[in-house]
Short mmCIF file of C-alpha atoms in Angstrom, two decimals:
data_model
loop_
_atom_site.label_atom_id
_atom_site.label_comp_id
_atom_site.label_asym_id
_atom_site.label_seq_id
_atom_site.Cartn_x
_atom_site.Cartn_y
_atom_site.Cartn_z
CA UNK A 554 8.71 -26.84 12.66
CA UNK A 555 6.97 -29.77 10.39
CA UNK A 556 3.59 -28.99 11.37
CA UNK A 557 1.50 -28.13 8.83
CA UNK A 558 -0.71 -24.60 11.17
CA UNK A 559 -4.07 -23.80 10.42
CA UNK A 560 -4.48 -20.39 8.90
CA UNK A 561 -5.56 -18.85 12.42
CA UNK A 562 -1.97 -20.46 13.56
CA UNK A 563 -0.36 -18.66 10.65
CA UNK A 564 -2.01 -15.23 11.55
CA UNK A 565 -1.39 -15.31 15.16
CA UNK A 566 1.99 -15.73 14.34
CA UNK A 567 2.29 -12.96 11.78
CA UNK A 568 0.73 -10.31 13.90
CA UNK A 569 3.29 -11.02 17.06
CA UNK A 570 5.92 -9.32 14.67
CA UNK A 571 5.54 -5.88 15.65
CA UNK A 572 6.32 -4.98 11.95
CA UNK A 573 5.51 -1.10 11.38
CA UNK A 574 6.80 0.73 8.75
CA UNK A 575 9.62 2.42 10.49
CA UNK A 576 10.92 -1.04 12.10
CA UNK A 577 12.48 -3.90 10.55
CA UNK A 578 10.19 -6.92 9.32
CA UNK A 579 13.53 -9.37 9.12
CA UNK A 580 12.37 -12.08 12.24
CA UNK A 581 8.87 -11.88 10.62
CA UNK A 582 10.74 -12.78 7.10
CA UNK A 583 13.11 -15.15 9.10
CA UNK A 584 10.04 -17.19 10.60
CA UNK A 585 8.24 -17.13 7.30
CA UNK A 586 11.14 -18.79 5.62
CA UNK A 587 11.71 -21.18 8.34
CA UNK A 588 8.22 -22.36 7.98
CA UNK A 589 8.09 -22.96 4.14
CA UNK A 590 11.71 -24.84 4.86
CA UNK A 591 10.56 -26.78 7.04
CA UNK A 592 8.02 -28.07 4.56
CA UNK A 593 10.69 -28.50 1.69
CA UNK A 594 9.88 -24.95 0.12
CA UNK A 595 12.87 -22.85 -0.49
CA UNK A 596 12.36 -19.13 -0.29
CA UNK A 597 14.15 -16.27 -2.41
CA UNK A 598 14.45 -12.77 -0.27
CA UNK A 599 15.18 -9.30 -1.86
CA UNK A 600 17.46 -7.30 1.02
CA UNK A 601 16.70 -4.17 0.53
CA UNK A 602 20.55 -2.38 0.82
CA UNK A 603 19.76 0.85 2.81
CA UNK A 604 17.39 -0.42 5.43
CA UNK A 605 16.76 -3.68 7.59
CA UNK A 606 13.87 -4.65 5.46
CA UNK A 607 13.55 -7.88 3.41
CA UNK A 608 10.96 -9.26 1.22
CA UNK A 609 10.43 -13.21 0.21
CA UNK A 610 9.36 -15.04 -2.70
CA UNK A 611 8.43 -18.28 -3.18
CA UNK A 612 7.27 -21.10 -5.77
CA UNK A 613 5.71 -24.31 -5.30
CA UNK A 614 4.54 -26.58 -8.57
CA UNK A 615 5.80 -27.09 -11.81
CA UNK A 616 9.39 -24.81 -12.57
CA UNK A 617 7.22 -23.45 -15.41
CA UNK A 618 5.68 -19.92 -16.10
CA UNK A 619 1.82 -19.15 -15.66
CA UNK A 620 1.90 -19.26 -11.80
CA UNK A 621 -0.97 -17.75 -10.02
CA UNK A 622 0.97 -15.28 -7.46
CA UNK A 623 -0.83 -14.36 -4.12
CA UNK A 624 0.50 -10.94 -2.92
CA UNK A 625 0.75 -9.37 0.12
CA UNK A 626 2.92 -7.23 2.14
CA UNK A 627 4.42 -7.69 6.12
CA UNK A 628 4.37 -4.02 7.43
CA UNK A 629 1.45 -2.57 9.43
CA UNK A 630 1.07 1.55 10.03
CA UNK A 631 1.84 2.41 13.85
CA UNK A 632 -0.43 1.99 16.69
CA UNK A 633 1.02 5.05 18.39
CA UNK A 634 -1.62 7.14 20.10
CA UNK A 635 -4.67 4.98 19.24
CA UNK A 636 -6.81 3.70 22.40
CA UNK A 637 -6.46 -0.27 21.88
CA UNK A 638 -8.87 -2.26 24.41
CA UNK A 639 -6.06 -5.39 23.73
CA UNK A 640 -2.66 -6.24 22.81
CA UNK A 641 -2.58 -4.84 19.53
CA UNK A 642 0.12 -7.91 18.51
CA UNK A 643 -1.66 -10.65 19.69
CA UNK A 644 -4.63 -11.70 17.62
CA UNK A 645 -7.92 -11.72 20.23
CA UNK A 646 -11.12 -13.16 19.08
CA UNK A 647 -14.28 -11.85 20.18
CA UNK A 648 -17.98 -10.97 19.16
CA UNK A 649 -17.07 -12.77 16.04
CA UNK A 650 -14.49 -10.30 15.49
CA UNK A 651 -10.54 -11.30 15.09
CA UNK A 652 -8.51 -8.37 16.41
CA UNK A 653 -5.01 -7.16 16.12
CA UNK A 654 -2.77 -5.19 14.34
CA UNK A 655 -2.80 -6.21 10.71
CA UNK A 656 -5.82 -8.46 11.05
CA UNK A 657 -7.20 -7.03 8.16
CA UNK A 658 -4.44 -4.69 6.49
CA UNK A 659 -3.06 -7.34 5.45
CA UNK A 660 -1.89 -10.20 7.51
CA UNK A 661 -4.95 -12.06 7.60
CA UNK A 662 -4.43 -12.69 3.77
CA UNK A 663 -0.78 -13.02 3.88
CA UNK A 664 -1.71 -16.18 6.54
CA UNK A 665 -4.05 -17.90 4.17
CA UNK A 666 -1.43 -16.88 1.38
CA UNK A 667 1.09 -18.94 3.61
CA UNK A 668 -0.96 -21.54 4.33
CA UNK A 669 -2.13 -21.91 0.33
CA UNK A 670 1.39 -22.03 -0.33
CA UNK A 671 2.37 -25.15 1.83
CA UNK A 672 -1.20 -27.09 0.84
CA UNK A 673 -0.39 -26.29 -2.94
CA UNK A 674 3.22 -28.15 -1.89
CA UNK A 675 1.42 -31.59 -0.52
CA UNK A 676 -1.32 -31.31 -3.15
CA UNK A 677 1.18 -31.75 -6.24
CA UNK A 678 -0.54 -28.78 -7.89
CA UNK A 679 -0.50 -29.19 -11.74
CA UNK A 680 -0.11 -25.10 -12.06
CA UNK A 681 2.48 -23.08 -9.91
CA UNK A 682 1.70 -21.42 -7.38
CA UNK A 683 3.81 -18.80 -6.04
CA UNK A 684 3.98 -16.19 -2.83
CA UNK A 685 5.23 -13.15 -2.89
CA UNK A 686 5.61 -10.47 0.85
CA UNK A 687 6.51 -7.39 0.34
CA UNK A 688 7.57 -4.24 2.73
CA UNK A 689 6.86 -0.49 2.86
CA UNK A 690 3.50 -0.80 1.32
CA UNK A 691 1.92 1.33 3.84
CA UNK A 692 4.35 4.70 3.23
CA UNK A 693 3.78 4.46 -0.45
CA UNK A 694 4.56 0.48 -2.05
CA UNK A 695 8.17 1.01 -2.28
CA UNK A 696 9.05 -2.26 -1.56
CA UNK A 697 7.44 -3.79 -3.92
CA UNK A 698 8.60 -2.57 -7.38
CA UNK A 699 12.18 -3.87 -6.07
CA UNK A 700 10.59 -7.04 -5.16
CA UNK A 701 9.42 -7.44 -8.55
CA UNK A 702 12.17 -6.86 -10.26
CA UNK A 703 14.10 -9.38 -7.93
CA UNK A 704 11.71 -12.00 -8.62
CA UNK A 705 12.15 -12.20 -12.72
CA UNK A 706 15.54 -13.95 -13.00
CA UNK A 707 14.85 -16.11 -9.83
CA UNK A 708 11.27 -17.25 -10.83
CA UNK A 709 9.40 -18.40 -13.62
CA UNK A 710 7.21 -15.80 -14.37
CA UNK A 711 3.95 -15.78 -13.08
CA UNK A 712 0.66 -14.79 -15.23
CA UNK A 713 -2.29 -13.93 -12.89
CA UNK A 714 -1.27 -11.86 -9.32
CA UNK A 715 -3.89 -11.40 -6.50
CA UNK A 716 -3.38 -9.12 -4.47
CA UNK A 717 -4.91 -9.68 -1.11
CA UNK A 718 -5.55 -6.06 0.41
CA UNK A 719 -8.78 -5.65 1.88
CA UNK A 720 -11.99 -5.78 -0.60
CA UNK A 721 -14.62 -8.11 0.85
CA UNK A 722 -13.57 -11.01 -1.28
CA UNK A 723 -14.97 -9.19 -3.97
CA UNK A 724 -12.92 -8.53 -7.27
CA UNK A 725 -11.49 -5.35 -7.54
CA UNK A 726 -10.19 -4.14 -10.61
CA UNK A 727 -9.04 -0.62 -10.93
CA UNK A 728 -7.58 1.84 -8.49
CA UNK A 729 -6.54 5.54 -8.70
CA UNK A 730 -2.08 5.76 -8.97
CA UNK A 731 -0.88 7.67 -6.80
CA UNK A 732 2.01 10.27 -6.34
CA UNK A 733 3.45 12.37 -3.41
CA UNK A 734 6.16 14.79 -2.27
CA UNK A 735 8.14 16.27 0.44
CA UNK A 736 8.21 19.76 0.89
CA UNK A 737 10.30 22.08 2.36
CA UNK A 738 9.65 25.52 2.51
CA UNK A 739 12.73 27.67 3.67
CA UNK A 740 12.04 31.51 4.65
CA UNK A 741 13.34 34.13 6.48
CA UNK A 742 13.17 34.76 10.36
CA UNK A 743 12.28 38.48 11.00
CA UNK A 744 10.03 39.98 13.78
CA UNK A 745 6.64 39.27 12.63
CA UNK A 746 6.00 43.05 13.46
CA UNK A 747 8.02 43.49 10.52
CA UNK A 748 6.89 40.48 8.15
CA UNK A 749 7.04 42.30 4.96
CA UNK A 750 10.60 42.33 5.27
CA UNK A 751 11.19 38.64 5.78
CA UNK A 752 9.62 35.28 4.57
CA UNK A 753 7.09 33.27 6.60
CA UNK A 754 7.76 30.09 5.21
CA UNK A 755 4.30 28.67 6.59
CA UNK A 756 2.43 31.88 4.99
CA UNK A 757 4.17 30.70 1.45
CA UNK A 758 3.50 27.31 2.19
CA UNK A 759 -0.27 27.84 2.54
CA UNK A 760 -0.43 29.07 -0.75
CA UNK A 761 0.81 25.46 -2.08
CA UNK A 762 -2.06 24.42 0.56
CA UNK A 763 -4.49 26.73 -1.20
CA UNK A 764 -3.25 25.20 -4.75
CA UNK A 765 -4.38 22.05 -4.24
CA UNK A 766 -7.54 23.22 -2.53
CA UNK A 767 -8.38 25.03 -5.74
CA UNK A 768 -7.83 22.23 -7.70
CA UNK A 769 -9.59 19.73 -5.68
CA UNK A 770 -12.58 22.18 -6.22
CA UNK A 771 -11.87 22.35 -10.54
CA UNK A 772 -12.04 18.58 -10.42
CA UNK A 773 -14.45 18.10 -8.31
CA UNK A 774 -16.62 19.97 -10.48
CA UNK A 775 -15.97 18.81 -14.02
CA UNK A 776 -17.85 16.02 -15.25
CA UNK A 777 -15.94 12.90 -14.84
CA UNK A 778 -15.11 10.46 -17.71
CA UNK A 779 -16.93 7.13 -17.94
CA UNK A 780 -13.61 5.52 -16.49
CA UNK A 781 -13.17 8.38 -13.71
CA UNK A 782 -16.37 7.81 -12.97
CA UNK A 783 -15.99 4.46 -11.35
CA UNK A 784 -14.42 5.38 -9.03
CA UNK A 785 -15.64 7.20 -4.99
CA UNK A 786 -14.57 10.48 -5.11
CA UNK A 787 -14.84 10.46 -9.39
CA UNK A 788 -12.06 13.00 -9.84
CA UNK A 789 -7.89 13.07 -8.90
CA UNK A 790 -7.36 14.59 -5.34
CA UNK A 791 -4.90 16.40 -3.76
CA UNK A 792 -3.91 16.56 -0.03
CA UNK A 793 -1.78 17.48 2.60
CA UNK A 794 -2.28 15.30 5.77
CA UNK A 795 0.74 16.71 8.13
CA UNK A 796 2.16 19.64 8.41
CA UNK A 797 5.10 21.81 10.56
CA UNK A 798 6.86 24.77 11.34
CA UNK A 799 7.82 27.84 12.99
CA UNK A 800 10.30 28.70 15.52
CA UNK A 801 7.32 31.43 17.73
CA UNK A 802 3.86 33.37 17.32
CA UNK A 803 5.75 36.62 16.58
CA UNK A 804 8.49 35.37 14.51
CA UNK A 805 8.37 34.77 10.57
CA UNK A 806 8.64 31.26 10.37
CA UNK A 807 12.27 29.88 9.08
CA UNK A 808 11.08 26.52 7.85
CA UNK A 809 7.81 24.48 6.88
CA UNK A 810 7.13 21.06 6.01
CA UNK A 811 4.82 19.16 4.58
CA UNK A 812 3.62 16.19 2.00
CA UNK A 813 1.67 17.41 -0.59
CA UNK A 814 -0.10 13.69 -2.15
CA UNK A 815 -2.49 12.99 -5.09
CA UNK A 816 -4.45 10.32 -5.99
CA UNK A 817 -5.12 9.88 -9.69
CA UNK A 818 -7.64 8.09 -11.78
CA UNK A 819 -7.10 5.89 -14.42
CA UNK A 820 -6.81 7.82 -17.30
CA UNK A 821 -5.19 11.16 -16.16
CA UNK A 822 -1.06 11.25 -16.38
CA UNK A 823 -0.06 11.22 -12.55
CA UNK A 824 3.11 12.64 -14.03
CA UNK A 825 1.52 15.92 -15.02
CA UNK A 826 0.14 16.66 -11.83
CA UNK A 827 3.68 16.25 -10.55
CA UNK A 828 4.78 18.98 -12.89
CA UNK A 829 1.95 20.99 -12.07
CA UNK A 830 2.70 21.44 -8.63
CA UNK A 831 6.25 21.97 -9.28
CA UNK A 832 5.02 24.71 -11.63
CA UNK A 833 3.24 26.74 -8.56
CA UNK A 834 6.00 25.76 -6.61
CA UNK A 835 8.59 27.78 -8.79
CA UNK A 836 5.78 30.80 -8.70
CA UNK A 837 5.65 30.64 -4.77
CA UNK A 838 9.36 30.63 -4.59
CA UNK A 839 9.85 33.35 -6.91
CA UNK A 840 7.68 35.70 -4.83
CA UNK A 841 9.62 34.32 -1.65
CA UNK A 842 12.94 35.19 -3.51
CA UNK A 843 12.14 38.73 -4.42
CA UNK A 844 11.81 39.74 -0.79
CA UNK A 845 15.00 37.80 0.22
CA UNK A 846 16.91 35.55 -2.84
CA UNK A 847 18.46 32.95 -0.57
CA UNK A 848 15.04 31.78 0.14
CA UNK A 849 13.69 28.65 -1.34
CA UNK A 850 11.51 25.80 -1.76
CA UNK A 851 12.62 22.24 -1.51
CA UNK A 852 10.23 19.18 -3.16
CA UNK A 853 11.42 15.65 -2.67
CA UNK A 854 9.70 12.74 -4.62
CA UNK A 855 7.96 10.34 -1.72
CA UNK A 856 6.36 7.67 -3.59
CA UNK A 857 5.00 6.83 -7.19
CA UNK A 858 2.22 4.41 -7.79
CA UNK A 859 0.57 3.61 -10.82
CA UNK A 860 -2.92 3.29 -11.03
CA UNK A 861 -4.67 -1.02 -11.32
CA UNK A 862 -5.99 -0.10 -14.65
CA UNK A 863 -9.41 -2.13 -15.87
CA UNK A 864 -8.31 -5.42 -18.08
CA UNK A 865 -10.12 -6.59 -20.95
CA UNK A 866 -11.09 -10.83 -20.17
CA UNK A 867 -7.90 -10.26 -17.98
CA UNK A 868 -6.48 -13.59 -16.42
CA UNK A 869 -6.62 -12.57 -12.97
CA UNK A 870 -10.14 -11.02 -12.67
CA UNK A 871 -11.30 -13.84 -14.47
CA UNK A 872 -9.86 -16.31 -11.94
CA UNK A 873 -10.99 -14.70 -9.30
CA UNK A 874 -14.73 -14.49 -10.25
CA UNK A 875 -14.82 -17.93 -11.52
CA UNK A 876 -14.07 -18.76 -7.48
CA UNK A 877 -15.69 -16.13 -5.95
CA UNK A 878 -19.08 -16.16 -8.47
CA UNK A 879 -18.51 -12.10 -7.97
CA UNK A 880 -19.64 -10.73 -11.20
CA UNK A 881 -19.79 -7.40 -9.84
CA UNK A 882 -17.50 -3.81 -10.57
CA UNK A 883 -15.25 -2.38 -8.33
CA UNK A 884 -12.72 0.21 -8.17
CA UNK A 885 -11.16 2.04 -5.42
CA UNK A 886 -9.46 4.92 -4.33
CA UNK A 887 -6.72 3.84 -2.48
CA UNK A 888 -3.65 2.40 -4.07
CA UNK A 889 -1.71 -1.26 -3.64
CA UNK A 890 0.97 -3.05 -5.35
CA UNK A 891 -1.65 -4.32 -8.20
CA UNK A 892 -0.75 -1.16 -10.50
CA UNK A 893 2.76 -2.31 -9.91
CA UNK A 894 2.89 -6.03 -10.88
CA UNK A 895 0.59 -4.93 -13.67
CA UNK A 896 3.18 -2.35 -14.39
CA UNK A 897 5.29 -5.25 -14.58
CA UNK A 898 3.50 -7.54 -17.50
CA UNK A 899 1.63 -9.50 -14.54
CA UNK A 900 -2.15 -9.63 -15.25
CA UNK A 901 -3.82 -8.29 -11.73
CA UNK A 902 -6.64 -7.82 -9.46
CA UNK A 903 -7.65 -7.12 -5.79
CA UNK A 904 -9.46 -9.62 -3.48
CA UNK A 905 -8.96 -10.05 0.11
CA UNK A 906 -11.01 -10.70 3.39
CA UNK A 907 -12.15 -7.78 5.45
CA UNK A 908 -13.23 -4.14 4.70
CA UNK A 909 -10.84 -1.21 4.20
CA UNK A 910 -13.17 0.62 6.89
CA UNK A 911 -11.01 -1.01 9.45
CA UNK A 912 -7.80 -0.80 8.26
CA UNK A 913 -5.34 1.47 10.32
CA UNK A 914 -7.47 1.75 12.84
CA UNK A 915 -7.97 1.43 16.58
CA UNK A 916 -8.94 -2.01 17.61
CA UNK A 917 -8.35 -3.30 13.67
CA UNK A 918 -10.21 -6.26 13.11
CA UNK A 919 -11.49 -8.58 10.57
CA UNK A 920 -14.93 -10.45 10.90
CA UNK A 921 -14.20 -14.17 11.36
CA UNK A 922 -16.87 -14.93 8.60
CA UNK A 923 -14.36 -12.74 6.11
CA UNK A 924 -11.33 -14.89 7.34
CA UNK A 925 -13.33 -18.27 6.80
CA UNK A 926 -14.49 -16.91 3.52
CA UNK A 927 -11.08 -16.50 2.64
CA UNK A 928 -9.65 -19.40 3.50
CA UNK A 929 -12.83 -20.81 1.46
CA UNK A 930 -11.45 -18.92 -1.57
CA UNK A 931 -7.41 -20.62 -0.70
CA UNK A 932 -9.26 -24.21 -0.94
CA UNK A 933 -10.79 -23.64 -3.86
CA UNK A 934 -7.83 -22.34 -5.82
CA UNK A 935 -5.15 -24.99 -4.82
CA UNK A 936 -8.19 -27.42 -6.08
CA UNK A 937 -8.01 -25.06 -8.92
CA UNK A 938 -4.81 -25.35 -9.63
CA UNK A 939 -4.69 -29.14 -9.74
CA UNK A 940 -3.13 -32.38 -8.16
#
């Protein structure tokens, strides 16, 4: 494996690994690091000790600090259900369209990451570059913090981190944290013609629902701060995006589950809206326990992500608009693993080909104009960077 594969190569490659969430991403990691070998790039993994997951790092240039790190992550969200018109893990092109599972989100950038990598190698780059693929970003960037941390005594430490999720190529530089938990809601089975004498764990549950409803509509209508308001919706939101439970229509339901998430903006402690739902959860359950005591309310912490906070002149941003020419703000609402490096010491921003509009859908694609654009973007920084 000597040849040196043109970014398209490198894509089509990375979206044959069928690598959702729930499945391992190990022969995509395995290939990855075979590749870089084979060019005289040794790789570093993290090995994640309770699941078959793996992530990789890498460095190519001087074994100094101040590496530009281009960060992406290997796992895609399931296709299950969703009406493909191709093989969702082979990469089709057509009507100027690439499609494919991770085409956009994210394995279009983590190809031209790849492929920067290895040019940055022949090139003799005067800065370091370095590569780093996490896992788990799409059920809440767990991998990554991990990653991170593995990275420090392995690496030199890198200064400026772009993170490749989709933006347009155009430099993003804040995003709302994020924070989410499981919830279990344990009741009492009792004929429902009798429900005042039992617990209907889905009837208590809704009033958790109802919570965040209520505060989504508090939020929603107080003015936002100058920072808050950067951002599309301008205020912290809650949700609850699945939901089960109940045993039969006439029987108090035993058990209900659910993820109650919020996304926070810059600015607000993510950490206090945690408490505050664990505050109404403690009034629900009280109510639930007064009918029957053994009932009770379960919360399990899912994921926490801190919010890409706005840098002043930061190193990254700055990089990126000097190649891009993008002098333009942007903020978003979903979160990545930018909070986290930045969490981290790393200076950090977003830019990536393709729009988040198709991300996790059917038929995912990214234009072939945003692929070319971005691989554009990978030329100019390894020139960047020296030789």
């Amino acid at each position: 494996m000597t040849d040196r594969l043109s970014p398209l190569e490198l894509m089509e490659k990375l979206v044959s690994f069928p690598t959702v969430s729930r499945d391992t991403n190990i022969p995509l990691i395995d290939w990855v690091a075979a590749y870089l070998g084979s060019h005289g790039i040794e790789s570093h993994r993290y090995i994640d000790p309770e699941q078959p997951k793996h992530a990789l790092f890498a460095h190519v240039g001087p074994w100094e600090e101040g590496a530009v790190v281009l960060s992406g992550h290997t796992d895609v969200v399931p296709i299950d259900g969703q009406p493909w018109d191709s093989d969702p893990f082979s990469v089709v092109e057509r009507d100027g369209k690439y499609y494919g599972r991770g085409t956009c989100d994210m394995k279009g950038f983590d190809a031209l990451a790849l492929w920067a990598l290895v040019e940055a190698k022949y090139a003799g780059v005067t800065r370091p570059l370095q590569l780093a693929l996490s896992f788990d970003e799409e059920v809440g960037c767990t991998g990554a913090p991990p990653m991170i941390e593995a990275m420090q005594p392995v690496l030199p430490k890198g200064s400026a981190v772009i993170v490749g999720e989709p933006s347009s190529m155009q430099a993003v530089t804040g995003h709302k944290g994020g924070t989410g938990f499981d919830t279990h809601v344990v009741g009492f089975e009792v004929h429902s013609s009798l429900l005042h004498t039992g617990v209907n764990a889905i009837m208590a549950g809704a009033k958790l629902i109802e919570w965040a409803n209520e505060m989504n509509t508090e939020n929603m209508e107080r003015k936002p701060t100058e920072l808050a308001a950067m951002f599309n919706p301008p205020f912290t939101t809650a949700h609850v995006g699945m939901i089960s439970g109940g045993t039969a229509h006439n029987i108090t339901a035993k058990d209900c589950h659910f993820a109650m998430d919020f996304r926070v903006v810059p600015g607000e402690d993510k950490d206090a809206w945690g408490t505050a739902y664990l505050k109404k959860v403690r009034a629900v359950e009280k109510q639930m326990q007064a009918v029957v005591p053994e009932t009770y309310i379960s919360v399990t912490p899912r994921f926490d992500v801190p919010a890409l906070q706005p840098e002043t002149e930061g190193e990254a941003e700055t990089l990126v608009r000097q190649i891009t020419g993008d002098n333009a703000s942007h903020k978003v609402s979903y979160g990545t693993e930018a909070g986290q490096f930045q969490e981290a010491g790393y200076s950090a921003v977003i830019c990536g080909p393709g729009s988040i509009d198709q991300a996790h859908q059917p038929n995912e694609f990214i234009e072939v104009s945003q692929f070319e654009a971005g691989h554009d973007f990978m030329k100019k920084l390894v020139a960047r960077l020296g030789g």
